[in-house]
C-alpha cells in the first residue's frame, strides 16, 4: 500500500472507530484539556503501530489495547489526592445534542460518572464489557484469565446496579 | 437495572457520539510534519539527555582528577566517588532507555503497565541514589596535613559539615520513595518534571495490578 493510501486507510479506520478513542479519553482524562491531549496521544500511538497491524485480528481489540495502555500510562489519577471531578453534565457540553434533558441523557452521564470513579484497571474492564467485547477478548486485552474477567465484571456490575438503584430510588 | 439496560445506555452513548463528534485531524497533520511527539518519545528524550549530560560530567570530573589535582588523595578520592555515583545513575538510565524501547502498547495491558510502572519506580530510586554522592562534595578540599596537625578548623568546621551532609543524605535517600512522592517538598527536591509527573502513582498502579491479577483461579 502506498503511503497516501495507508494514510487514507488509517484515517478511515479512525473515523469509523473514533467513539472508542473518545470514550477512553472521556473516561480517563481529568478535564477537557487532558481529554484532548489523551485523544491526540492515542492517535499518535495508533499511527505509530499501524504498519504492524495484522488485519486478521479484530481492529477494535488492537485499538483498545493501545488506547487503554496510553490512558493508563500517562493519564491515570493520583489516588491520594483525587481532584474534585468537574460535574459531568458540564463537561458533556462539548457534545451538542437535542436530547440533553432526557432520562437517557441523564443515565449516560451517571454511567460515565460511575466509570470515572473506578480504579484504572477496573475502568478498562468495564469499558470493554460495555463495548460488548467477549470475555475471551477482554482477557486477551487485559492479560488476565477469562475466569478472572467474569468474577470482576460481576462484582463491578453489582456495585454499578446498586449505585443506579440508590440514585433512582 | 439489568445487563441489557446498562449496555443499551452505553450503546445510546455510542450513537450520540457518532452524530455529534467531529474528529479533529490537526494532530494527524502535525504528525506528518514531525511536530507531534508522543509522551513516551518525550520520556525517551529525557533519558537520552540525562545520559549525555552524565557523559559530559564524567569527562569533566575525569579531567579534574587527571590534570588538576591527581596527587591529593582526598580530592581525587572524592571526585572518583562522585564519578561512581554518576556512572551507576547513567547505567540505570541506559537500562531505562532499553526498557522504553521495549514498551509495546499493542501488548496486553497488565504486562505493559507493569513494565512502565517499574520503570517509573526505578526512576525515583535512581534519583534517591544520586543524592548519596552529596557528602563527597564536602571532602574534596581536605588534606592530610589538617588531620595530622589536628587543625581546629578542620575538626570543628569541615568534619561536622560533612557529618551533617551524611545525615541529610541518608535521610533524603530514605525519604525519596515512590510512597512519598505526593509530598510537595519531596517533589521539589526531585525537580519534578515530566519524568516524575508520571511516576507519581506508579507504585499504586503496581499494587493495583497485583490485586487485579490476584483473583485468578
Short mmCIF file of C-alpha atoms in Angstrom, two decimals:
data_model
loop_
_atom_site.label_atom_id
_atom_site.label_comp_id
_atom_site.label_asym_id
_atom_site.label_seq_id
_atom_site.Cartn_x
_atom_site.Cartn_y
_atom_site.Cartn_z
CA UNK A 1 0.00 0.00 0.00
CA UNK A 2 1.39 3.44 -0.93
CA UNK A 3 1.93 5.97 1.89
CA UNK A 4 -1.03 8.06 0.67
CA UNK A 5 -3.30 5.02 0.63
CA UNK A 6 -2.01 3.95 4.03
CA UNK A 7 -2.83 7.37 5.45
CA UNK A 8 -6.27 7.37 3.84
CA UNK A 9 -6.94 3.86 5.14
CA UNK A 10 -5.79 4.81 8.62
CA UNK A 11 -7.95 7.93 8.68
CA UNK A 12 -10.94 5.95 7.51
CA UNK A 13 -10.46 3.40 10.30
CA UNK A 14 -10.02 6.14 12.87
CA UNK A 15 -13.14 7.91 11.64
CA UNK A 16 -15.13 4.68 11.85
CA UNK A 17 -13.89 3.94 15.36
CA UNK A 18 -13.49 7.41 16.82
CA UNK A 19 -16.05 6.54 19.50
CA UNK A 20 -13.60 4.05 21.02
CA UNK A 21 -10.90 6.70 21.36
CA UNK A 22 -13.33 9.30 22.62
CA UNK A 23 -14.84 7.05 25.26
CA UNK A 24 -11.43 6.06 26.60
CA UNK A 25 -10.32 9.72 26.63
CA UNK A 26 -13.58 10.70 28.33
CA UNK A 27 -13.18 8.03 30.98
CA UNK A 28 -9.52 8.70 31.83
CA UNK A 29 -8.96 12.41 31.19
CA UNK A 30 -9.40 14.66 34.23
CA UNK A 31 -10.63 17.69 32.30
CA UNK A 32 -11.27 18.82 28.73
CA UNK A 33 -7.64 19.73 28.08
CA UNK A 34 -6.47 16.40 29.45
CA UNK A 35 -9.01 14.55 27.32
CA UNK A 36 -7.91 16.35 24.19
CA UNK A 37 -4.25 15.55 24.92
CA UNK A 38 -5.12 11.92 25.53
CA UNK A 39 -7.18 11.76 22.34
CA UNK A 40 -4.20 13.05 20.37
CA UNK A 41 -1.71 10.81 22.14
CA UNK A 42 -3.84 7.77 21.30
CA UNK A 43 -3.98 8.73 17.62
CA UNK A 44 -0.18 9.21 17.56
CA UNK A 45 0.33 5.75 19.06
CA UNK A 46 -2.23 4.15 16.75
CA UNK A 47 -0.49 5.66 13.74
CA UNK A 48 2.93 4.58 15.07
CA UNK A 49 1.73 0.99 15.39
CA UNK A 50 -0.41 0.96 12.26
CA UNK A 51 2.20 -0.62 9.96
CA UNK A 52 2.37 -3.57 12.36
CA UNK A 53 -1.39 -4.07 12.50
CA UNK A 54 -2.37 -7.51 11.31
CA UNK A 55 -5.80 -7.36 9.69
CA UNK A 56 -6.60 -10.93 10.62
CA UNK A 57 -7.11 -9.67 14.17
CA UNK A 58 -10.07 -7.57 15.24
CA UNK A 59 -9.40 -3.87 14.80
CA UNK A 60 -11.28 -2.89 17.95
CA UNK A 61 -9.15 -5.24 20.08
CA UNK A 62 -5.97 -3.64 18.67
CA UNK A 63 -7.35 -0.15 19.20
CA UNK A 64 -8.48 -0.84 22.74
CA UNK A 65 -5.09 -2.23 23.74
CA UNK A 66 -3.32 0.87 22.51
CA UNK A 67 -5.89 3.39 23.72
CA UNK A 68 -6.16 1.89 27.22
CA UNK A 69 -2.40 1.42 27.56
CA UNK A 70 -1.80 5.07 26.66
CA UNK A 71 -4.55 6.23 29.01
CA UNK A 72 -3.30 4.23 31.99
CA UNK A 73 0.35 5.09 31.30
CA UNK A 74 0.11 8.84 31.30
CA UNK A 75 -3.36 9.90 32.37
CA UNK A 76 -4.06 7.91 35.49
CA UNK A 77 -5.18 9.74 38.58
CA UNK A 78 -3.28 10.09 41.81
CA UNK A 79 -5.47 8.23 44.25
CA UNK A 80 -4.07 10.00 47.31
CA UNK A 81 -5.10 13.43 46.16
CA UNK A 82 -8.02 12.91 43.87
CA UNK A 83 -9.09 16.22 42.46
CA UNK A 84 -12.74 17.05 42.56
CA UNK A 85 -14.30 15.99 39.35
CA UNK A 86 -15.99 18.61 37.27
CA UNK A 87 -19.70 17.96 37.08
CA UNK A 88 -20.25 15.51 34.32
CA UNK A 89 -23.16 17.41 32.88
CA UNK A 90 -20.91 20.41 32.41
CA UNK A 91 -18.12 18.55 30.66
CA UNK A 92 -20.57 16.80 28.41
CA UNK A 93 -21.47 20.18 26.97
CA UNK A 94 -18.88 19.68 24.26
CA UNK A 95 -21.30 17.29 22.62
CA UNK A 96 -24.28 19.12 21.31
CA UNK A 97 -27.40 17.08 21.42
CA UNK A 98 -31.07 17.87 21.33
CA UNK A 99 -31.91 15.17 23.85
CA UNK A 100 -29.83 16.70 26.64
CA UNK A 101 -32.66 16.75 29.17
CA UNK A 102 -33.93 13.30 28.54
CA UNK A 103 -33.73 10.44 31.01
CA UNK A 104 -31.38 8.67 28.65
CA UNK A 105 -29.01 11.59 28.73
CA UNK A 106 -29.05 11.54 32.50
CA UNK A 107 -28.37 7.79 32.53
CA UNK A 108 -25.45 8.18 30.15
CA UNK A 109 -23.98 10.83 32.43
CA UNK A 110 -24.48 8.67 35.50
CA UNK A 111 -22.90 5.67 33.86
CA UNK A 112 -19.94 7.74 32.70
CA UNK A 113 -19.57 9.15 36.19
CA UNK A 114 -19.54 5.70 37.77
CA UNK A 115 -16.95 4.54 35.27
CA UNK A 116 -14.77 7.57 36.02
CA UNK A 117 -14.81 6.68 39.71
CA UNK A 118 -13.47 3.17 39.17
CA UNK A 119 -9.79 2.24 39.57
CA UNK A 120 -7.74 2.34 36.37
CA UNK A 121 -7.89 -1.37 35.53
CA UNK A 122 -11.49 -1.84 36.64
CA UNK A 123 -12.38 1.11 34.43
CA UNK A 124 -10.70 -0.54 31.43
CA UNK A 125 -12.53 -3.78 32.21
CA UNK A 126 -15.90 -2.05 32.44
CA UNK A 127 -15.43 -0.10 29.19
CA UNK A 128 -14.57 -3.32 27.38
CA UNK A 129 -17.56 -5.09 28.90
CA UNK A 130 -19.94 -2.30 27.90
CA UNK A 131 -18.49 -2.36 24.41
CA UNK A 132 -19.74 -5.97 24.25
CA UNK A 133 -16.29 -7.47 23.88
CA UNK A 134 -16.33 -11.17 24.67
CA UNK A 135 -14.77 -12.41 27.92
CA UNK A 136 -12.07 -14.04 25.85
CA UNK A 137 -11.22 -10.75 24.12
CA UNK A 138 -11.29 -8.82 27.38
CA UNK A 139 -8.97 -11.38 28.94
CA UNK A 140 -6.57 -11.05 26.00
CA UNK A 141 -6.61 -7.26 26.07
CA UNK A 142 -6.04 -7.06 29.81
CA UNK A 143 -3.73 -10.04 30.20
CA UNK A 144 -5.78 -11.90 32.79
CA UNK A 145 -7.82 -15.11 32.66
CA UNK A 146 -11.42 -15.35 31.46
CA UNK A 147 -12.48 -16.61 34.90
CA UNK A 148 -10.98 -13.52 36.46
CA UNK A 149 -12.75 -11.33 33.92
CA UNK A 150 -16.10 -12.92 34.75
CA UNK A 151 -15.57 -12.57 38.51
CA UNK A 152 -14.55 -8.93 38.30
CA UNK A 153 -17.29 -7.93 35.88
CA UNK A 154 -19.91 -9.48 38.08
CA UNK A 155 -18.55 -7.62 41.11
CA UNK A 156 -18.36 -4.24 39.36
CA UNK A 157 -21.80 -4.70 37.80
CA UNK A 158 -23.28 -5.33 41.22
CA UNK A 159 -21.73 -2.12 42.53
CA UNK A 160 -22.96 -0.24 39.48
CA UNK A 161 -26.50 -1.55 39.78
CA UNK A 162 -26.51 -0.68 43.45
CA UNK A 163 -25.45 2.89 42.70
CA UNK A 164 -28.03 3.24 39.96
CA UNK A 165 -30.82 1.96 42.15
CA UNK A 166 -29.75 4.22 45.07
CA UNK A 167 -29.98 7.25 42.83
CA UNK A 168 -33.20 6.22 41.15
CA UNK A 169 -34.81 5.34 44.49
CA UNK B 1 -31.03 -2.15 36.32
CA UNK B 2 -30.08 -5.24 34.33
CA UNK B 3 -27.24 -6.03 31.97
CA UNK B 4 -29.27 -5.17 28.89
CA UNK B 5 -30.21 -1.77 30.25
CA UNK B 6 -26.59 -0.95 31.05
CA UNK B 7 -25.47 -1.91 27.58
CA UNK B 8 -28.31 -0.06 25.93
CA UNK B 9 -27.30 3.15 27.77
CA UNK B 10 -23.76 2.65 26.56
CA UNK B 11 -24.95 1.97 23.05
CA UNK B 12 -27.02 5.16 23.09
CA UNK B 13 -23.84 6.98 24.09
CA UNK B 14 -22.16 5.48 21.02
CA UNK B 15 -24.91 6.66 18.68
CA UNK B 16 -24.83 10.10 20.18
CA UNK B 17 -21.07 10.30 19.63
CA UNK B 18 -21.46 9.15 16.06
CA UNK B 19 -23.83 12.03 15.38
CA UNK B 20 -22.05 14.78 17.20
CA UNK B 21 -18.33 14.09 17.41
CA UNK B 22 -16.15 15.65 14.80
CA UNK B 23 -12.69 14.23 14.57
CA UNK B 24 -10.05 16.93 14.80
CA UNK B 25 -7.32 15.79 12.46
CA UNK B 26 -4.90 18.63 13.07
CA UNK B 27 -2.86 16.28 15.18
CA UNK B 28 -2.52 13.98 12.22
CA UNK B 29 -1.22 16.82 10.06
CA UNK B 30 1.28 17.68 12.82
CA UNK B 31 2.37 14.06 12.88
CA UNK B 32 3.14 14.22 9.20
CA UNK B 33 5.36 17.25 9.71
CA UNK B 34 7.02 15.77 12.79
CA UNK B 35 5.55 18.35 15.20
CA UNK B 36 3.59 15.90 17.32
CA UNK B 37 5.58 13.75 19.70
CA UNK B 38 4.25 11.06 21.97
CA UNK B 39 4.78 11.21 25.72
CA UNK B 40 6.82 8.02 25.53
CA UNK B 41 9.14 9.69 22.98
CA UNK B 42 9.43 12.71 25.25
CA UNK B 43 10.32 10.42 28.17
CA UNK B 44 12.94 8.73 25.99
CA UNK B 45 14.45 12.13 25.10
CA UNK B 46 14.78 12.99 28.80
CA UNK B 47 16.63 9.73 29.46
CA UNK B 48 18.92 10.14 26.45
CA UNK B 49 19.58 13.74 27.53
CA UNK B 50 20.38 12.50 31.06
CA UNK B 51 22.93 10.02 29.73
CA UNK B 52 24.51 12.71 27.51
CA UNK B 53 24.84 15.10 30.48
CA UNK B 54 26.26 12.21 32.53
CA UNK B 55 28.93 11.53 29.90
CA UNK B 56 29.96 15.20 29.81
CA UNK B 57 30.01 15.40 33.62
CA UNK B 58 32.13 12.23 33.84
CA UNK B 59 34.57 13.63 31.25
CA UNK B 60 34.83 16.88 33.19
CA UNK B 61 35.45 15.05 36.50
CA UNK B 62 37.98 12.75 34.86
CA UNK B 63 39.76 15.81 33.51
CA UNK B 64 39.81 17.35 37.01
CA UNK B 65 41.33 14.27 38.60
CA UNK B 66 43.88 13.64 35.87
CA UNK B 67 45.01 17.17 35.11
CA UNK B 68 44.25 19.39 38.08
CA UNK B 69 44.99 17.53 41.28
CA UNK B 70 45.80 13.89 40.84
CA UNK B 71 48.12 13.67 43.84
CA UNK B 72 45.70 14.85 46.53
CA UNK B 73 44.02 11.64 47.60
CA UNK B 74 41.08 13.44 49.24
CA UNK B 75 40.41 15.39 46.08
CA UNK B 76 40.79 12.52 43.64
CA UNK B 77 39.04 10.08 46.02
CA UNK B 78 36.02 12.39 46.36
CA UNK B 79 35.82 13.02 42.63
CA UNK B 80 36.14 9.32 41.84
CA UNK B 81 33.30 8.56 44.27
CA UNK B 82 31.12 11.19 42.55
CA UNK B 83 32.06 9.60 39.23
CA UNK B 84 30.99 6.17 40.51
CA UNK B 85 27.57 7.52 41.55
CA UNK B 86 27.20 9.26 38.20
CA UNK B 87 28.18 6.08 36.39
CA UNK B 88 25.60 4.00 38.28
CA UNK B 89 22.90 6.58 37.52
CA UNK B 90 23.91 6.54 33.85
CA UNK B 91 23.74 2.74 33.74
CA UNK B 92 20.23 2.93 35.24
CA UNK B 93 19.23 5.50 32.64
CA UNK B 94 20.60 3.30 29.83
CA UNK B 95 18.51 0.42 31.24
CA UNK B 96 15.50 2.76 31.23
CA UNK B 97 16.14 3.61 27.57
CA UNK B 98 16.25 -0.10 26.69
CA UNK B 99 13.03 -0.67 28.65
CA UNK B 100 11.21 2.27 27.00
CA UNK B 101 12.18 0.92 23.59
CA UNK B 102 10.68 -2.44 24.55
CA UNK B 103 7.35 -0.97 25.62
CA UNK B 104 4.73 -2.00 23.11
CA UNK B 105 1.24 -0.61 23.55
CA UNK B 106 -0.21 -3.33 21.34
CA UNK B 107 0.60 -5.92 24.04
CA UNK B 108 -1.75 -6.73 26.91
CA UNK B 109 -2.46 -4.00 29.44
CA UNK B 110 -1.33 -5.56 32.72
CA UNK B 111 2.00 -6.65 31.18
CA UNK B 112 2.72 -3.27 29.56
CA UNK B 113 1.65 -1.28 32.60
CA UNK B 114 3.79 -3.40 34.93
CA UNK B 115 6.87 -2.61 32.81
CA UNK B 116 6.07 1.08 32.66
CA UNK B 117 5.30 1.40 36.36
CA UNK B 118 8.53 -0.46 37.24
CA UNK B 119 10.42 1.96 35.01
CA UNK B 120 8.86 4.91 36.81
CA UNK B 121 9.61 3.46 40.25
CA UNK B 122 13.20 2.83 39.15
CA UNK B 123 13.49 6.50 38.11
CA UNK B 124 12.67 7.52 41.68
CA UNK B 125 15.17 5.07 43.16
CA UNK B 126 17.85 6.30 40.77
CA UNK B 127 17.26 9.89 41.89
CA UNK B 128 17.37 8.89 45.56
CA UNK B 129 20.61 7.00 44.93
CA UNK B 130 22.14 10.01 43.14
CA UNK B 131 21.68 12.11 46.29
CA UNK B 132 24.10 9.80 48.13
CA UNK B 133 27.05 11.50 46.41
CA UNK B 134 26.32 14.76 48.23
CA UNK B 135 28.83 14.32 51.16
CA UNK B 136 31.70 13.87 48.71
CA UNK B 137 31.25 17.49 47.63
CA UNK B 138 32.35 18.44 51.16
CA UNK B 139 35.52 16.34 51.28
CA UNK B 140 37.34 17.13 48.03
CA UNK B 141 39.33 20.01 49.57
CA UNK B 142 40.51 18.05 52.65
CA UNK B 143 44.18 17.30 53.00
CA UNK B 144 46.29 15.03 55.20
CA UNK B 145 48.12 17.91 56.88
CA UNK B 146 44.89 19.08 58.54
CA UNK B 147 44.38 15.62 60.01
CA UNK B 148 47.99 15.09 61.12
CA UNK B 149 48.30 18.55 62.63
CA UNK B 150 44.94 18.41 64.38
CA UNK B 151 43.72 21.59 62.66
CA UNK B 152 40.85 23.02 64.69
CA UNK B 153 39.11 24.50 61.65
CA UNK B 154 39.14 21.04 60.11
CA UNK B 155 37.83 19.16 63.16
CA UNK B 156 35.31 21.75 64.27
CA UNK B 157 34.04 23.04 60.93
CA UNK B 158 34.87 20.78 57.97
CA UNK B 159 34.20 17.43 59.67
CA UNK B 160 30.90 18.48 61.31
CA UNK B 161 29.70 19.88 57.95
CA UNK B 162 30.46 16.55 56.30
CA UNK B 163 28.73 14.66 59.12
CA UNK B 164 25.66 16.88 58.72
CA UNK B 165 25.67 16.24 54.98
CA UNK B 166 25.94 12.48 55.57
CA UNK B 167 22.93 12.60 57.92
CA UNK B 168 20.92 14.75 55.46
CA UNK B 169 21.88 12.47 52.59
CA UNK B 170 20.81 9.30 54.38
CA UNK B 171 17.54 10.95 55.37
CA UNK B 172 16.94 12.07 51.77
CA UNK B 173 17.74 8.60 50.48
CA UNK B 174 15.18 7.10 52.82
CA UNK B 175 12.62 9.84 52.13
CA UNK B 176 12.69 9.90 48.34
CA UNK B 177 10.47 6.92 47.73
CA UNK B 178 7.52 6.30 45.42
CA UNK B 179 5.28 6.37 48.50
CA UNK B 180 6.45 9.89 49.47
CA UNK B 181 6.29 11.43 46.02
CA UNK B 182 2.94 13.04 46.71
CA UNK B 183 4.64 15.29 49.31
CA UNK B 184 5.43 18.71 47.89
CA UNK B 185 8.90 19.00 49.41
CA UNK B 186 9.96 15.63 48.01
CA UNK B 187 8.77 16.67 44.56
CA UNK B 188 10.63 19.96 44.83
CA UNK B 189 13.81 18.11 45.74
CA UNK B 190 13.35 15.91 42.74
CA UNK B 191 12.90 18.91 40.46
CA UNK B 192 9.57 17.47 39.40
CA UNK B 193 9.39 17.35 35.66
CA UNK B 194 7.66 15.13 33.18
CA UNK B 195 9.83 12.21 34.21
CA UNK B 196 8.44 12.29 37.73
CA UNK B 197 4.97 13.54 36.96
CA UNK B 198 4.07 10.14 35.59
CA UNK B 199 5.94 8.31 38.31
CA UNK B 200 3.65 9.76 40.97
CA UNK B 201 1.19 6.93 41.10
CA UNK B 202 3.45 4.20 39.71
CA UNK B 203 3.70 2.23 42.93
CA UNK B 204 -0.06 2.50 43.43
CA UNK B 205 -0.59 1.15 39.94
CA UNK B 206 1.79 -1.76 40.60
CA UNK B 207 -0.24 -2.56 43.71
CA UNK B 208 -3.45 -2.30 41.70
CA UNK B 209 -2.11 -4.68 39.02
CA UNK B 210 -1.11 -7.20 41.70
CA UNK B 211 -4.59 -7.04 43.23
CA UNK B 212 -6.22 -7.12 39.82
CA UNK B 213 -4.50 -10.39 38.95
CA UNK B 214 -4.91 -11.88 42.45
CA UNK B 215 -8.36 -13.32 41.90
CA UNK B 216 -7.13 -15.66 39.20
CA UNK B 217 -8.11 -19.23 39.82
#
